[in-house]
Amino acid sequence: MLRPLLVACVAARAVSLTGICYDSYLATSQVASDFRMIRTKFDAVRTYQTYVSGLNLIAEAAAANLKVAAGVWIRDPYIFANDVAAIVAGIKAHPGTVLAVYVGNEELLHGWNASQVIAEVQAVRGALIANGITSVPVGSVQTDGDFLNNPELAAVCDVVGVNIYPFFGSSPLAVLFPIQDLSTRYNAVVAAYGKSRVKLTETGWPTSGVSYGAPVISFATAQNYYNSYTAWTATSGADCPFYFQFQDVTAKQGFEAHFGLSVDGVNWKFTPPTPAPTPAPTPAPTPAPTPAPTPAPTTETPAPTTVAPTTTPTTTKPVSTTETLHNNDTFVPEKGQFVLDGANTTDSNATAVTTAVVTPAPTPAPTLAAIDKREDGATSGTHVAETASSSPSSPTTSITVSVLSVVAVLALVAAVYHHYRKSDAIKPNTLLPGRRSSTLTITHDAIAIL
């Protein structure tokens, strides 16, 4: 029952944290300044010992507002005892500072067996419980391969710390795609022991030294690996991973001396990312208004809109004139040709518009009014002569037609006479069909006679 509670506790503490390893060789009088510099870019520090040179590194981390993964060195009994005592004191003095206690570091790689490491893990847990400390998880740090090959060790650990170095790998994946190699190996341990228990406790790439096997050692390669690592940890879900390490250690030999992100503890080799602030919640987007559906097009042809013609007043009949819309040539009526109001003289290709205007009533000609009547009784307008009937004409009819022809000629002569006497023209404002394009001028006298 205690194990699940501890696992949940460490997972809650480590979410969104980033960490860096701090070598015990550096644990001297510069610890305080080192931790302050670390805090500018990281949230936590991992130590290999807890009591170094008279200093409790838990207290130093708390002073710098850093979390700490406290280490217990198990290869020396004296150091082991001091570390356990410092951890008990540090947890009591600074509750909430210690993320986890890691017992040992890669002992299985250096000749120890799983049973020996298990005994040390159980001894440290017993010391914490004896001092009333039950909320801090206890585990061990080994390589990924050693943990996979020794599941009994993982079984006694609250947290499983794995060190994974593609730099030391020889597979094509490690050489060509080191971050993919890191991810693949990390996920293999997660699959074996559970994501909440597995923590990445070391990975890194040296900036200088003689190459170890196929992987290339260079400043650019190290920087690329670190940048890829930070991108991977942001999405992999690894809780508070630790990068190896804070500073170069010149006491070591070869490339081992150049894993640091800083050369001197004052300047970074390349800038680690600043811890990201907690993002503000994104407001829910306002849904776009749903457009009204477009009505289906009507297949029926709409009825044409026709303006009702103006009713002709019964008291005074307006004068109508006609003009086809072709051009503005002046229309000269041919001999015997007159444009009749309502007559069927429309050119088949002409477009006509008819309007009406009230003009002074002409002097009526009663004797000719009957001529303006069609057989159907409808008023058709001013008319000069009817087309000869299709029925055989009688002598009387011929005489009548002759008389009417004389009258028509006299009317035409009178119209011409009056035209030259006075030009009281009425400008046509009514357009009716005709045989050709024209501008028609009709005098009062001509209309009156007709």
Coordinates of C-alpha atoms in Angstrom, one line a residue, residues 89-352:
A89 CA 18.3 15.7 8.6
G90 CA 17.7 17.5 5.3
I91 CA 14.2 16.0 4.8
K92 CA 13.2 17.0 8.3
A93 CA 14.6 20.5 7.9
H94 CA 13.4 21.1 4.4
P95 CA 10.2 19.2 3.7
G96 CA 9.2 19.2 0.1
T97 CA 12.7 19.8 -1.2
V98 CA 13.7 16.1 -1.8
L99 CA 12.1 14.5 -4.8
A100 CA 13.5 11.1 -4.3
V101 CA 16.5 9.2 -2.7
Y102 CA 18.6 7.2 -5.1
V103 CA 20.8 4.5 -3.5
G104 CA 23.9 3.8 -5.6
N105 CA 24.9 4.7 -9.2
E106 CA 25.7 2.0 -11.8
E107 CA 27.1 -0.5 -9.4
L108 CA 25.8 -3.4 -11.5
L109 CA 28.1 -2.0 -14.3
H110 CA 31.0 -2.0 -11.9
G111 CA 30.9 -5.6 -10.6
W112 CA 28.1 -5.6 -8.0
N113 CA 25.2 -8.0 -8.2
A114 CA 21.5 -7.2 -7.8
S115 CA 21.3 -8.7 -4.3
Q116 CA 24.0 -6.4 -3.0
V117 CA 22.3 -3.3 -4.3
I118 CA 18.9 -4.6 -3.0
A119 CA 20.4 -4.8 0.5
E120 CA 21.5 -1.2 0.4
V121 CA 18.2 0.0 -0.9
Q122 CA 16.4 -1.7 1.9
A123 CA 18.8 -0.4 4.5
V124 CA 18.2 3.2 3.5
R125 CA 14.5 2.8 3.4
G126 CA 14.6 1.3 6.8
A127 CA 16.6 4.3 8.2
L128 CA 14.0 6.7 6.8
I129 CA 11.1 4.8 8.2
A130 CA 12.8 4.6 11.6
N131 CA 13.0 8.4 11.5
G132 CA 9.3 8.8 10.6
I133 CA 9.9 9.6 6.9
T134 CA 7.6 7.7 4.7
S135 CA 6.6 10.2 2.0
V136 CA 9.9 10.3 0.1
P137 CA 10.3 7.5 -2.5
V138 CA 13.5 5.4 -2.4
G139 CA 15.1 3.7 -5.4
S140 CA 18.4 3.1 -7.3
V141 CA 20.2 4.3 -10.4
Q142 CA 21.5 1.8 -12.9
T143 CA 21.8 1.6 -16.7
D144 CA 18.7 0.7 -18.7
G145 CA 20.1 -2.6 -19.7
D146 CA 21.0 -3.6 -16.1
F147 CA 17.5 -2.8 -14.8
L148 CA 15.9 -4.8 -17.6
N149 CA 18.2 -7.7 -16.8
N150 CA 17.5 -7.5 -13.1
P151 CA 13.8 -7.1 -12.5
E152 CA 14.2 -8.2 -8.8
L153 CA 16.1 -5.0 -8.2
A154 CA 13.4 -2.9 -9.8
A155 CA 10.8 -4.7 -7.7
V156 CA 12.2 -3.3 -4.4
C157 CA 12.5 0.3 -5.8
D158 CA 9.8 3.0 -5.5
V159 CA 11.5 4.8 -8.4
V160 CA 13.7 3.2 -11.1
G161 CA 16.4 5.6 -12.2
V162 CA 18.0 4.8 -15.6
N163 CA 21.1 6.2 -17.2
I164 CA 20.9 6.1 -21.0
Y165 CA 23.8 7.3 -23.3
P166 CA 23.4 7.0 -27.0
F167 CA 27.0 8.3 -27.1
F168 CA 28.3 5.0 -25.8
G169 CA 26.1 3.0 -28.2
S170 CA 27.3 1.3 -31.4
S171 CA 24.0 0.5 -33.1
P172 CA 23.1 2.4 -36.3
L173 CA 20.2 4.0 -34.5
A174 CA 22.5 5.4 -31.7
V175 CA 25.1 6.7 -34.2
L176 CA 22.7 8.2 -36.8
F177 CA 19.7 9.1 -34.6
P178 CA 20.8 9.4 -31.0
I179 CA 17.6 10.9 -29.7
Q180 CA 15.5 8.1 -31.3
D181 CA 17.8 5.7 -29.6
L182 CA 17.3 7.4 -26.2
S183 CA 13.6 7.4 -26.7
T184 CA 13.5 3.7 -27.7
R185 CA 15.5 2.6 -24.7
Y186 CA 13.7 4.7 -22.2
N187 CA 10.3 3.5 -23.5
A188 CA 11.5 -0.1 -23.1
V189 CA 12.1 0.4 -19.4
V190 CA 8.8 2.2 -19.1
A191 CA 7.1 -0.8 -20.7
A192 CA 8.7 -3.1 -18.2
Y193 CA 8.1 -1.1 -15.0
G194 CA 5.6 1.5 -15.6
K195 CA 5.8 5.2 -16.6
S196 CA 5.1 6.6 -13.1
R197 CA 8.1 4.7 -11.6
V198 CA 10.7 5.2 -14.3
K199 CA 12.9 8.3 -14.3
L200 CA 15.7 9.4 -16.6
T201 CA 18.6 10.2 -14.3
E202 CA 21.4 10.7 -16.8
T203 CA 22.1 11.3 -20.5
G204 CA 24.6 13.6 -22.2
W205 CA 27.2 14.2 -24.9
P206 CA 30.7 15.5 -24.5
T207 CA 31.8 18.7 -26.3
S208 CA 35.5 17.7 -26.6
G209 CA 37.9 14.7 -26.4
V210 CA 38.8 11.7 -28.5
S211 CA 35.8 10.0 -30.0
Y212 CA 34.5 6.9 -28.4
G213 CA 33.7 4.5 -31.2
A214 CA 31.5 5.6 -34.0
P215 CA 29.7 8.6 -32.3
V216 CA 31.4 11.9 -33.2
I217 CA 32.6 14.2 -30.4
S218 CA 32.3 17.9 -31.3
F219 CA 30.9 21.1 -29.9
A220 CA 28.2 21.2 -32.6
T221 CA 27.3 17.5 -32.1
A222 CA 26.9 18.0 -28.4
Q223 CA 24.8 21.1 -28.9
N224 CA 22.5 19.4 -31.4
Y225 CA 22.0 16.5 -29.0
Y226 CA 21.2 18.8 -26.1
N227 CA 18.7 20.7 -28.2
S228 CA 17.1 17.5 -29.4
Y229 CA 17.0 16.2 -25.8
T230 CA 15.1 19.3 -24.5
A231 CA 12.6 19.0 -27.3
W232 CA 12.1 15.3 -26.6
T233 CA 11.7 15.7 -22.8
A234 CA 9.0 18.4 -23.5
T235 CA 6.8 15.8 -25.2
S236 CA 7.9 12.4 -23.9
G237 CA 6.2 12.7 -20.6
A238 CA 9.4 12.0 -18.6
D239 CA 9.0 13.5 -15.1
C240 CA 12.0 15.7 -14.2
P241 CA 14.7 14.2 -16.3
F242 CA 18.3 15.0 -15.4
Y243 CA 21.0 16.0 -17.9
F244 CA 24.7 15.1 -17.3
Q245 CA 26.1 17.5 -16.2
F246 CA 26.4 21.0 -14.9
Q247 CA 30.2 21.7 -15.3
D248 CA 33.3 20.2 -16.9
V249 CA 35.4 18.3 -14.4
T250 CA 39.1 18.6 -15.3
A251 CA 40.1 16.0 -12.7
K252 CA 38.7 13.3 -15.0
Q253 CA 40.4 12.0 -18.1
G254 CA 39.6 12.3 -21.8
F255 CA 36.1 13.0 -23.0
E256 CA 34.8 12.2 -19.4
A257 CA 36.0 15.7 -18.4
H258 CA 33.8 17.5 -21.0
F259 CA 30.2 16.5 -20.4
G260 CA 29.4 19.8 -18.7
L261 CA 27.0 22.4 -20.0
S262 CA 29.4 25.0 -18.5
V263 CA 33.2 25.1 -18.6
D264 CA 33.8 27.2 -15.5
G265 CA 30.5 27.3 -13.6
V266 CA 29.9 30.9 -14.6
N267 CA 29.1 30.8 -18.3
W268 CA 27.0 28.2 -20.2
K269 CA 28.5 26.6 -23.3
F270 CA 25.2 26.9 -25.1
T271 CA 22.1 28.4 -23.6
P272 CA 19.8 25.9 -22.0
P273 CA 16.1 26.9 -22.3
T274 CA 14.6 29.0 -19.6
P275 CA 11.8 27.2 -17.6
A276 CA 8.6 28.0 -19.4
P277 CA 5.9 29.8 -17.5
T278 CA 2.6 28.2 -16.9
P279 CA 0.5 29.1 -20.0
A280 CA -2.7 31.0 -19.6
P281 CA -5.8 29.0 -20.3
T282 CA -7.0 29.4 -23.9
P283 CA -10.5 30.7 -24.1
A284 CA -13.0 28.6 -26.0
P285 CA -13.4 29.9 -29.5
T286 CA -16.7 31.6 -30.4
P287 CA -18.5 29.3 -32.8
A288 CA -19.0 30.8 -36.2
P289 CA -22.6 31.6 -37.1
T290 CA -24.3 29.0 -39.2
P291 CA -25.2 30.6 -42.5
A292 CA -28.8 30.3 -43.6
P293 CA -29.2 27.6 -46.3
T294 CA -29.3 28.9 -49.8
P295 CA -32.8 28.2 -51.3
A296 CA -32.9 25.9 -54.3
P297 CA -33.2 27.8 -57.6
T298 CA -36.8 27.9 -58.9
T299 CA -37.1 26.1 -62.2
E300 CA -40.3 27.8 -63.2
T301 CA -39.9 30.9 -65.5
P302 CA -41.2 33.9 -63.6
A303 CA -44.1 35.7 -65.2
P304 CA -43.0 38.9 -66.9
T305 CA -43.8 42.0 -65.0
T306 CA -46.0 44.2 -67.2
V307 CA -46.9 47.7 -66.4
A308 CA -50.5 48.2 -66.9
P309 CA -51.2 50.7 -69.7
T310 CA -52.6 54.0 -68.7
T311 CA -56.4 54.1 -69.3
T312 CA -57.2 56.5 -72.0
P313 CA -59.5 59.2 -70.7
T314 CA -63.0 59.0 -72.2
T315 CA -63.5 62.7 -72.5
T316 CA -60.4 63.6 -74.5
K317 CA -58.4 61.1 -76.6
P318 CA -54.6 61.7 -76.3
V319 CA -52.7 62.2 -79.4
S320 CA -50.3 59.2 -80.1
T321 CA -47.3 59.3 -82.4
T322 CA -44.9 56.5 -83.3
E323 CA -41.1 56.1 -83.7
T324 CA -39.1 52.9 -84.0
L325 CA -35.8 52.6 -82.0
H326 CA -33.3 52.1 -84.7
N327 CA -31.6 55.4 -85.4
N328 CA -32.2 59.2 -85.4
D329 CA -32.8 59.6 -89.2
T330 CA -35.6 62.0 -90.0
F331 CA -38.6 60.2 -91.2
V332 CA -40.3 61.6 -94.3
P333 CA -43.7 60.0 -95.0
E334 CA -44.1 58.6 -98.4
K335 CA -46.8 59.8 -100.6
G336 CA -50.2 58.5 -99.3
Q337 CA -48.6 57.1 -96.1
F338 CA -49.6 58.1 -92.6
V339 CA -48.8 56.5 -89.3
L340 CA -52.0 55.3 -87.7
D341 CA -52.6 55.1 -84.0
G342 CA -52.8 51.4 -83.3
A343 CA -52.3 50.3 -86.9
N344 CA -50.4 47.1 -87.5
T345 CA -47.4 48.6 -89.2
T346 CA -44.7 47.4 -86.8
D347 CA -41.4 46.2 -88.3
S348 CA -40.7 42.7 -87.1
N349 CA -37.2 43.7 -85.9
A350 CA -38.2 46.9 -84.3
T351 CA -38.6 47.5 -80.5
A352 CA -41.3 50.0 -79.8

